[in-house]
mmCIF file of C-alpha atoms in Angstrom:
data_model
loop_
_atom_site.group_PDB
_atom_site.id
_atom_site.type_symbol
_atom_site.label_atom_id
_atom_site.label_comp_id
_atom_site.label_asym_id
_atom_site.label_seq_id
_atom_site.Cartn_x
_atom_site.Cartn_y
_atom_site.Cartn_z
ATOM 1 C CA MET U 15 4.597 -22.669 -18.829
ATOM 2 C CA THR U 16 7.613 -21.185 -20.655
ATOM 3 C CA LYS U 17 10.716 -20.152 -18.793
ATOM 4 C CA MET U 18 11.559 -16.549 -17.945
ATOM 5 C CA THR U 19 13.468 -14.594 -20.589
ATOM 6 C CA ASN U 20 14.648 -11.026 -21.018
ATOM 7 C CA LYS U 21 11.755 -10.418 -23.391
ATOM 8 C CA ALA U 22 8.542 -8.680 -22.391
ATOM 9 C CA MET U 23 6.442 -10.900 -20.165
ATOM 10 C CA THR U 24 2.883 -12.030 -19.763
ATOM 11 C CA ILE U 25 1.539 -10.669 -16.503
ATOM 12 C CA THR U 26 -1.587 -11.419 -14.516
ATOM 13 C CA ILE U 27 -2.849 -8.745 -12.146
ATOM 14 C CA ILE U 28 -5.317 -9.963 -9.557
ATOM 15 C CA GLY U 29 -7.152 -6.806 -8.512
ATOM 16 C CA PRO U 30 -6.481 -4.166 -11.212
ATOM 17 C CA GLY U 31 -7.459 -1.186 -9.050
ATOM 18 C CA LEU U 32 -5.345 1.778 -7.927
ATOM 19 C CA ILE U 33 -2.118 -0.143 -7.326
ATOM 20 C CA GLY U 34 -2.652 -3.058 -9.706
ATOM 21 C CA GLY U 35 -3.996 -0.838 -12.466
ATOM 22 C CA SER U 36 -1.201 1.699 -12.082
ATOM 23 C CA MET U 37 1.316 -1.143 -12.257
ATOM 24 C CA ALA U 38 -0.355 -2.334 -15.457
ATOM 25 C CA LEU U 39 0.034 1.108 -17.019
ATOM 26 C CA GLY U 40 3.667 1.410 -15.985
ATOM 27 C CA LEU U 41 4.697 -2.109 -16.971
ATOM 28 C CA ARG U 42 3.062 -1.814 -20.373
ATOM 29 C CA ASP U 43 4.564 1.624 -21.035
ATOM 30 C CA SER U 44 8.061 0.483 -20.004
ATOM 31 C CA GLY U 45 7.912 -2.570 -22.255
ATOM 32 C CA PHE U 46 8.205 -4.975 -19.320
ATOM 33 C CA ALA U 47 4.761 -6.451 -20.042
ATOM 34 C CA ALA U 48 3.788 -7.776 -23.462
ATOM 35 C CA GLN U 49 0.336 -8.943 -22.360
ATOM 36 C CA ILE U 50 -1.653 -8.319 -19.184
ATOM 37 C CA PHE U 51 -4.522 -10.424 -17.893
ATOM 38 C CA GLY U 52 -6.856 -9.219 -15.189
ATOM 39 C CA VAL U 53 -8.638 -11.178 -12.488
ATOM 40 C CA ASP U 54 -11.292 -9.480 -10.371
ATOM 41 C CA SER U 55 -14.157 -10.801 -8.260
ATOM 42 C CA ASN U 56 -16.067 -7.557 -8.874
ATOM 43 C CA PRO U 57 -17.640 -7.796 -12.372
ATOM 44 C CA ALA U 58 -18.020 -4.015 -12.651
ATOM 45 C CA HIS U 59 -14.355 -3.451 -11.791
ATOM 46 C CA ALA U 60 -13.303 -6.171 -14.214
ATOM 47 C CA ALA U 61 -15.310 -4.604 -17.037
ATOM 48 C CA ARG U 62 -13.953 -1.146 -16.242
ATOM 49 C CA ALA U 63 -10.331 -2.363 -16.180
ATOM 50 C CA LEU U 64 -10.879 -3.846 -19.632
ATOM 51 C CA GLU U 65 -12.604 -0.710 -20.909
ATOM 52 C CA LEU U 66 -9.755 1.502 -19.655
ATOM 53 C CA GLY U 67 -7.175 -0.707 -21.334
ATOM 54 C CA LEU U 68 -5.502 -1.639 -18.067
ATOM 55 C CA VAL U 69 -5.734 -5.297 -19.050
ATOM 56 C CA ASP U 70 -5.971 -7.086 -22.385
ATOM 57 C CA ALA U 71 -8.443 -9.683 -21.144
ATOM 58 C CA VAL U 72 -10.257 -10.630 -17.951
ATOM 59 C CA LEU U 73 -9.938 -14.327 -17.166
ATOM 60 C CA PRO U 74 -10.800 -16.787 -14.394
ATOM 61 C CA LEU U 75 -8.010 -17.152 -11.853
ATOM 62 C CA SER U 76 -6.760 -20.577 -12.926
ATOM 63 C CA GLU U 77 -6.717 -19.701 -16.616
ATOM 64 C CA ALA U 78 -4.907 -16.421 -16.062
ATOM 65 C CA VAL U 79 -2.260 -17.952 -13.811
ATOM 66 C CA ARG U 80 -1.652 -20.838 -16.204
ATOM 67 C CA GLN U 81 -0.806 -18.435 -19.054
ATOM 68 C CA SER U 82 1.372 -15.998 -17.089
ATOM 69 C CA GLN U 83 5.020 -15.704 -16.138
ATOM 70 C CA VAL U 84 4.452 -13.190 -13.330
ATOM 71 C CA ILE U 85 1.352 -12.942 -11.148
ATOM 72 C CA ILE U 86 0.759 -9.755 -9.144
ATOM 73 C CA VAL U 87 -1.732 -10.024 -6.282
ATOM 74 C CA ALA U 88 -3.063 -6.526 -5.615
ATOM 75 C CA THR U 89 -6.138 -7.231 -3.509
ATOM 76 C CA PRO U 90 -6.981 -5.952 0.008
ATOM 77 C CA VAL U 91 -4.694 -7.496 2.610
ATOM 78 C CA ASP U 92 -7.414 -9.551 4.299
ATOM 79 C CA SER U 93 -7.787 -11.637 1.142
ATOM 80 C CA LEU U 94 -4.080 -12.318 0.679
ATOM 81 C CA THR U 95 -3.780 -15.050 3.290
ATOM 82 C CA THR U 96 -6.253 -17.253 1.415
ATOM 83 C CA LEU U 97 -5.610 -16.073 -2.151
ATOM 84 C CA LEU U 98 -1.821 -16.409 -2.253
ATOM 85 C CA PRO U 99 -1.752 -20.093 -1.270
ATOM 86 C CA GLN U 100 -4.373 -20.720 -3.980
ATOM 87 C CA VAL U 101 -2.206 -18.977 -6.571
ATOM 88 C CA LEU U 102 0.880 -20.938 -5.496
ATOM 89 C CA ASP U 103 -1.151 -24.152 -5.859
ATOM 90 C CA LEU U 104 -1.786 -23.258 -9.518
ATOM 91 C CA MET U 105 1.812 -22.344 -10.369
ATOM 92 C CA ASP U 106 4.856 -24.275 -11.491
ATOM 93 C CA HIS U 107 8.527 -23.757 -10.584
ATOM 94 C CA ASN U 108 9.125 -21.315 -13.476
ATOM 95 C CA GLN U 109 6.535 -18.730 -12.446
ATOM 96 C CA VAL U 110 6.756 -15.888 -9.932
ATOM 97 C CA VAL U 111 4.030 -14.409 -7.734
ATOM 98 C CA LEU U 112 4.322 -11.210 -5.738
ATOM 99 C CA ASP U 113 1.957 -9.295 -3.489
ATOM 100 C CA VAL U 114 1.774 -5.534 -2.928
ATOM 101 C CA GLY U 115 0.172 -5.583 0.515
ATOM 102 C CA SER U 116 0.666 -2.917 3.175
ATOM 103 C CA THR U 117 1.118 -5.521 5.917
ATOM 104 C CA LYS U 118 3.463 -8.453 5.704
ATOM 105 C CA GLN U 119 3.500 -10.794 8.713
ATOM 106 C CA PRO U 120 0.074 -12.449 8.138
ATOM 107 C CA VAL U 121 0.690 -13.141 4.452
ATOM 108 C CA LEU U 122 4.200 -14.425 5.095
ATOM 109 C CA ALA U 123 2.834 -16.792 7.704
ATOM 110 C CA SER U 124 0.136 -18.045 5.312
ATOM 111 C CA VAL U 125 2.681 -19.324 2.759
ATOM 112 C CA ARG U 126 5.582 -20.209 5.084
ATOM 113 C CA HIS U 127 5.241 -23.959 4.617
ATOM 114 C CA HIS U 128 3.940 -24.001 1.040
ATOM 115 C CA ALA U 129 5.889 -26.263 -1.309
ATOM 116 C CA ARG U 130 6.331 -23.385 -3.788
ATOM 117 C CA ARG U 131 7.101 -20.706 -1.183
ATOM 118 C CA ALA U 132 10.357 -19.850 -2.956
ATOM 119 C CA ARG U 133 8.410 -18.639 -6.009
ATOM 120 C CA PHE U 134 6.719 -15.946 -3.905
ATOM 121 C CA VAL U 135 8.255 -12.512 -3.331
ATOM 122 C CA ALA U 136 6.719 -10.280 -0.652
ATOM 123 C CA THR U 137 6.758 -6.635 -1.733
ATOM 124 C CA HIS U 138 5.194 -3.335 -0.735
ATOM 125 C CA PRO U 139 5.464 -0.455 -3.206
ATOM 126 C CA MET U 140 5.222 2.655 -1.031
ATOM 127 C CA ALA U 141 2.959 4.689 -3.283
ATOM 128 C CA GLY U 142 -0.722 5.427 -3.585
ATOM 129 C CA THR U 143 -3.500 7.971 -3.516
ATOM 130 C CA GLU U 144 -6.713 8.340 -1.559
ATOM 131 C CA TYR U 145 -8.744 6.825 -4.417
ATOM 132 C CA SER U 146 -9.517 3.210 -5.290
ATOM 133 C CA GLY U 147 -10.759 1.048 -8.124
ATOM 134 C CA PRO U 148 -9.689 0.856 -11.783
ATOM 135 C CA ASP U 149 -10.534 4.510 -12.445
ATOM 136 C CA ALA U 150 -7.955 5.500 -9.823
ATOM 137 C CA ALA U 151 -5.088 3.962 -11.816
ATOM 138 C CA VAL U 152 -2.559 6.571 -12.934
ATOM 139 C CA GLN U 153 0.576 6.534 -15.032
ATOM 140 C CA GLY U 154 3.807 7.292 -13.169
ATOM 141 C CA LEU U 155 2.440 6.561 -9.698
ATOM 142 C CA PHE U 156 5.584 4.716 -8.623
ATOM 143 C CA ALA U 157 8.310 6.847 -10.184
ATOM 144 C CA GLY U 158 10.973 7.812 -7.642
ATOM 145 C CA LYS U 159 9.250 5.941 -4.802
ATOM 146 C CA CYS U 160 10.524 3.078 -2.637
ATOM 147 C CA CYS U 161 9.449 -0.559 -2.730
ATOM 148 C CA VAL U 162 10.113 -2.766 0.304
ATOM 149 C CA PHE U 163 11.039 -6.427 -0.224
ATOM 150 C CA SER U 164 10.417 -8.621 2.834
ATOM 151 C CA ASP U 165 11.967 -11.916 3.944
ATOM 152 C CA VAL U 166 13.971 -12.153 0.727
ATOM 153 C CA GLU U 167 16.012 -15.101 2.014
ATOM 154 C CA TYR U 168 12.973 -17.352 1.494
ATOM 155 C CA SER U 169 12.586 -16.480 -2.203
ATOM 156 C CA ASP U 170 14.544 -17.946 -5.128
ATOM 157 C CA ALA U 171 17.273 -15.704 -6.524
ATOM 158 C CA ASP U 172 15.753 -15.679 -10.015
ATOM 159 C CA ALA U 173 12.328 -14.774 -8.601
ATOM 160 C CA LEU U 174 13.872 -11.861 -6.719
ATOM 161 C CA GLY U 175 15.689 -10.789 -9.863
ATOM 162 C CA ILE U 176 12.477 -10.709 -11.896
ATOM 163 C CA CYS U 177 10.727 -8.625 -9.237
ATOM 164 C CA GLN U 178 13.682 -6.251 -8.991
ATOM 165 C CA LYS U 179 13.512 -5.700 -12.764
ATOM 166 C CA LEU U 180 9.751 -5.211 -12.526
ATOM 167 C CA TYR U 181 10.034 -2.435 -9.953
ATOM 168 C CA THR U 182 12.977 -0.861 -11.778
ATOM 169 C CA ALA U 183 10.734 -0.729 -14.859
ATOM 170 C CA LEU U 184 8.220 1.203 -12.735
ATOM 171 C CA GLY U 185 10.927 3.693 -11.721
ATOM 172 C CA MET U 186 11.199 2.556 -8.103
ATOM 173 C CA HIS U 187 14.196 1.973 -5.869
ATOM 174 C CA THR U 188 14.073 -0.911 -3.423
ATOM 175 C CA THR U 189 15.034 -1.762 0.133
ATOM 176 C CA THR U 190 14.675 -4.873 2.294
ATOM 177 C CA LEU U 191 13.076 -5.421 5.709
ATOM 178 C CA ASP U 192 11.947 -8.544 7.484
ATOM 179 C CA GLY U 193 8.186 -8.836 7.847
ATOM 180 C CA ALA U 194 8.051 -7.746 11.494
ATOM 181 C CA ALA U 195 10.245 -4.694 10.914
ATOM 182 C CA HIS U 196 8.204 -3.732 7.859
ATOM 183 C CA ASP U 197 4.932 -3.794 9.779
ATOM 184 C CA LEU U 198 6.436 -1.794 12.626
ATOM 185 C CA HIS U 199 7.866 0.970 10.451
ATOM 186 C CA VAL U 200 4.858 1.365 8.156
ATOM 187 C CA ALA U 201 2.677 1.763 11.256
ATOM 188 C CA TYR U 202 4.894 4.676 12.309
ATOM 189 C CA VAL U 203 5.124 6.336 8.913
ATOM 190 C CA SER U 204 2.015 5.379 6.939
ATOM 191 C CA HIS U 205 -0.763 3.845 9.000
ATOM 192 C CA ILE U 206 -0.849 6.531 11.713
ATOM 193 C CA SER U 207 -1.146 9.185 9.009
ATOM 194 C CA HIS U 208 -4.397 7.671 7.826
ATOM 195 C CA ILE U 209 -5.864 7.410 11.327
ATOM 196 C CA ALA U 210 -4.904 11.033 12.032
ATOM 197 C CA SER U 211 -6.569 12.115 8.805
ATOM 198 C CA PHE U 212 -9.768 10.167 9.522
ATOM 199 C CA ALA U 213 -9.841 11.641 13.047
ATOM 200 C CA LEU U 214 -9.360 15.217 11.830
ATOM 201 C CA ALA U 215 -12.125 14.849 9.244
ATOM 202 C CA LEU U 216 -14.514 13.512 11.900
ATOM 203 C CA THR U 217 -13.579 16.351 14.274
ATOM 204 C CA VAL U 218 -14.316 19.026 11.672
ATOM 205 C CA LEU U 219 -17.567 17.344 10.634
ATOM 206 C CA GLU U 220 -18.642 17.212 14.291
ATOM 207 C CA LYS U 221 -17.790 20.817 15.135
ATOM 208 C CA GLU U 222 -18.602 22.566 11.860
ATOM 209 C CA LYS U 223 -22.165 21.762 10.815
ATOM 210 C CA ASP U 224 -22.207 24.273 7.967
ATOM 211 C CA GLU U 225 -20.827 22.337 4.993
ATOM 212 C CA ASN U 226 -20.572 25.528 2.945
ATOM 213 C CA ARG U 227 -18.177 26.974 5.527
ATOM 214 C CA ILE U 228 -15.963 23.888 5.282
ATOM 215 C CA PHE U 229 -15.915 24.218 1.509
ATOM 216 C CA GLU U 230 -15.298 27.977 1.516
ATOM 217 C CA LEU U 231 -12.694 28.169 4.266
ATOM 218 C CA ALA U 232 -10.726 24.982 3.669
ATOM 219 C CA SER U 233 -7.194 25.984 2.720
ATOM 220 C CA GLY U 234 -4.443 23.975 1.102
ATOM 221 C CA GLY U 235 -3.219 22.900 4.516
ATOM 222 C CA PHE U 236 -6.580 21.489 5.538
ATOM 223 C CA ASN U 237 -7.070 19.755 2.198
ATOM 224 C CA SER U 238 -3.653 18.104 2.324
ATOM 225 C CA THR U 239 -4.149 16.996 5.943
ATOM 226 C CA VAL U 240 -7.562 15.399 5.408
ATOM 227 C CA ARG U 241 -6.821 14.057 1.910
ATOM 228 C CA LEU U 242 -6.240 10.574 3.276
ATOM 229 C CA ALA U 243 -9.659 10.610 4.965
ATOM 230 C CA LYS U 244 -11.112 9.972 1.500
ATOM 231 C CA SER U 245 -9.417 6.544 1.479
ATOM 232 C CA SER U 246 -11.581 3.449 1.209
ATOM 233 C CA PRO U 247 -12.509 1.795 4.529
ATOM 234 C CA ASP U 248 -12.589 -1.516 2.638
ATOM 235 C CA THR U 249 -8.863 -1.102 2.051
ATOM 236 C CA TRP U 250 -7.849 0.282 5.426
ATOM 237 C CA ILE U 251 -9.882 -1.698 7.951
ATOM 238 C CA PRO U 252 -8.050 -4.926 6.996
ATOM 239 C CA ILE U 253 -4.715 -3.113 7.321
ATOM 240 C CA PHE U 254 -5.573 -1.795 10.781
ATOM 241 C CA ARG U 255 -6.866 -5.227 11.782
ATOM 242 C CA GLN U 256 -3.700 -7.020 10.671
ATOM 243 C CA ASN U 257 -1.289 -4.420 12.085
ATOM 244 C CA ARG U 258 -3.353 -3.619 15.185
ATOM 245 C CA ASP U 259 -0.623 -3.916 17.823
ATOM 246 C CA ASN U 260 1.858 -1.669 16.004
ATOM 247 C CA VAL U 261 -0.842 0.865 15.178
ATOM 248 C CA LEU U 262 -1.952 0.958 18.804
ATOM 249 C CA ASP U 263 1.631 1.603 19.876
ATOM 250 C CA VAL U 264 2.101 4.603 17.611
ATOM 251 C CA LEU U 265 -1.476 5.814 18.217
ATOM 252 C CA ASP U 266 -0.787 5.953 21.964
ATOM 253 C CA GLU U 267 2.254 8.125 21.296
ATOM 254 C CA PHE U 268 0.233 10.361 18.955
ATOM 255 C CA ILE U 269 -2.499 10.808 21.581
ATOM 256 C CA ASN U 270 0.132 11.678 24.192
ATOM 257 C CA THR U 271 1.632 14.301 21.898
ATOM 258 C CA VAL U 272 -1.743 15.872 21.096
ATOM 259 C CA SER U 273 -2.541 15.873 24.812
ATOM 260 C CA ARG U 274 0.751 17.654 25.484
ATOM 261 C CA PHE U 275 -0.170 20.398 23.019
ATOM 262 C CA ARG U 276 -3.550 20.705 24.729
ATOM 263 C CA THR U 277 -1.901 21.101 28.148
ATOM 264 C CA LEU U 278 0.420 23.797 26.836
ATOM 265 C CA LEU U 279 -2.549 25.717 25.424
ATOM 266 C CA ILE U 280 -4.364 25.482 28.756
ATOM 267 C CA LYS U 281 -1.276 26.767 30.573
ATOM 268 C CA LYS U 282 -0.657 29.427 27.892
ATOM 269 C CA ASP U 283 2.897 28.107 27.646
ATOM 270 C CA PHE U 284 3.562 29.274 24.124
ATOM 271 C CA ASP U 285 7.329 29.219 24.542
ATOM 272 C CA THR U 286 7.306 25.433 24.998
ATOM 273 C CA PHE U 287 4.663 25.180 22.269
ATOM 274 C CA LYS U 288 7.069 26.947 19.919
ATOM 275 C CA GLU U 289 9.930 24.643 20.920
ATOM 276 C CA LEU U 290 7.834 21.601 20.050
ATOM 277 C CA MET U 291 6.881 23.120 16.713
ATOM 278 C CA GLN U 292 10.544 23.757 15.959
ATOM 279 C CA GLU U 293 11.317 20.132 16.813
ATOM 280 C CA ALA U 294 8.550 19.070 14.436
ATOM 281 C CA ASN U 295 10.108 21.202 11.682
ATOM 282 C CA GLU U 296 13.003 18.714 11.666
ATOM 283 C CA ILE U 297 10.821 16.306 9.688
ATOM 284 C CA GLN U 298 11.385 18.502 6.636
ATOM 285 C CA ARG U 299 15.166 17.928 6.814
ATOM 286 C CA ILE U 300 14.576 14.181 6.727
ATOM 287 C CA LEU U 301 12.084 14.335 3.872
ATOM 288 C CA ASP U 302 14.026 16.743 1.655
#
């Protein structure tokens, strides 16, 4: 395996779907990647990634890793705890592997005592859509977004530097959080949003049996609120399973807040209802 240089690199993407495929597009377009190999356990996805030009070739795991300088593991989080140690087993001290998982503590624990732990960088690019698979890959998905690096003190400085350059090439800015803090904050900001969207979609489907009415009357607000309900359960069930305690914590608070709105409606206390809505408006100041 050749050492890292400032030249374009050979990249392997394990799981060239929405995130992995979009990274492939961005890294190729930016000149960061000279060649991209794909690894996928789903033959149809592998063939589609090749057909779409996301990857230059689809290879077995060991062959792809052996030929690459950087390995990106972009599979569902439940597979990371077994897959990442396997990848580290195949690597040498010149290569770098990073994950893009939405939860961090389980994967960090799975490689904590691995002899090549320092060649692993735990990352979470905070970007995505409600779609999945190679056809969901889009150019520019990461531009202007944030990527979280976790437990950076356990990674080699040169490995961190390569990953920093990789995400800069994608147009992202970065921040650092330890694994526990990452999982806590993404539960508050990201994971609860998906549960709320799934719940709203189920509520509407239960109450409104006329599908034509849903289609005709759905406004931009409804569409944007339930957009995340189109997300793949195969992606999100592992996330909820791994981050269960933090999700339960924020879900309890969400239920309490919804219950408070319900009580105010029962009491016809629209003055307090308005006050709560005005408090909620403060989120826009933070997001702007």
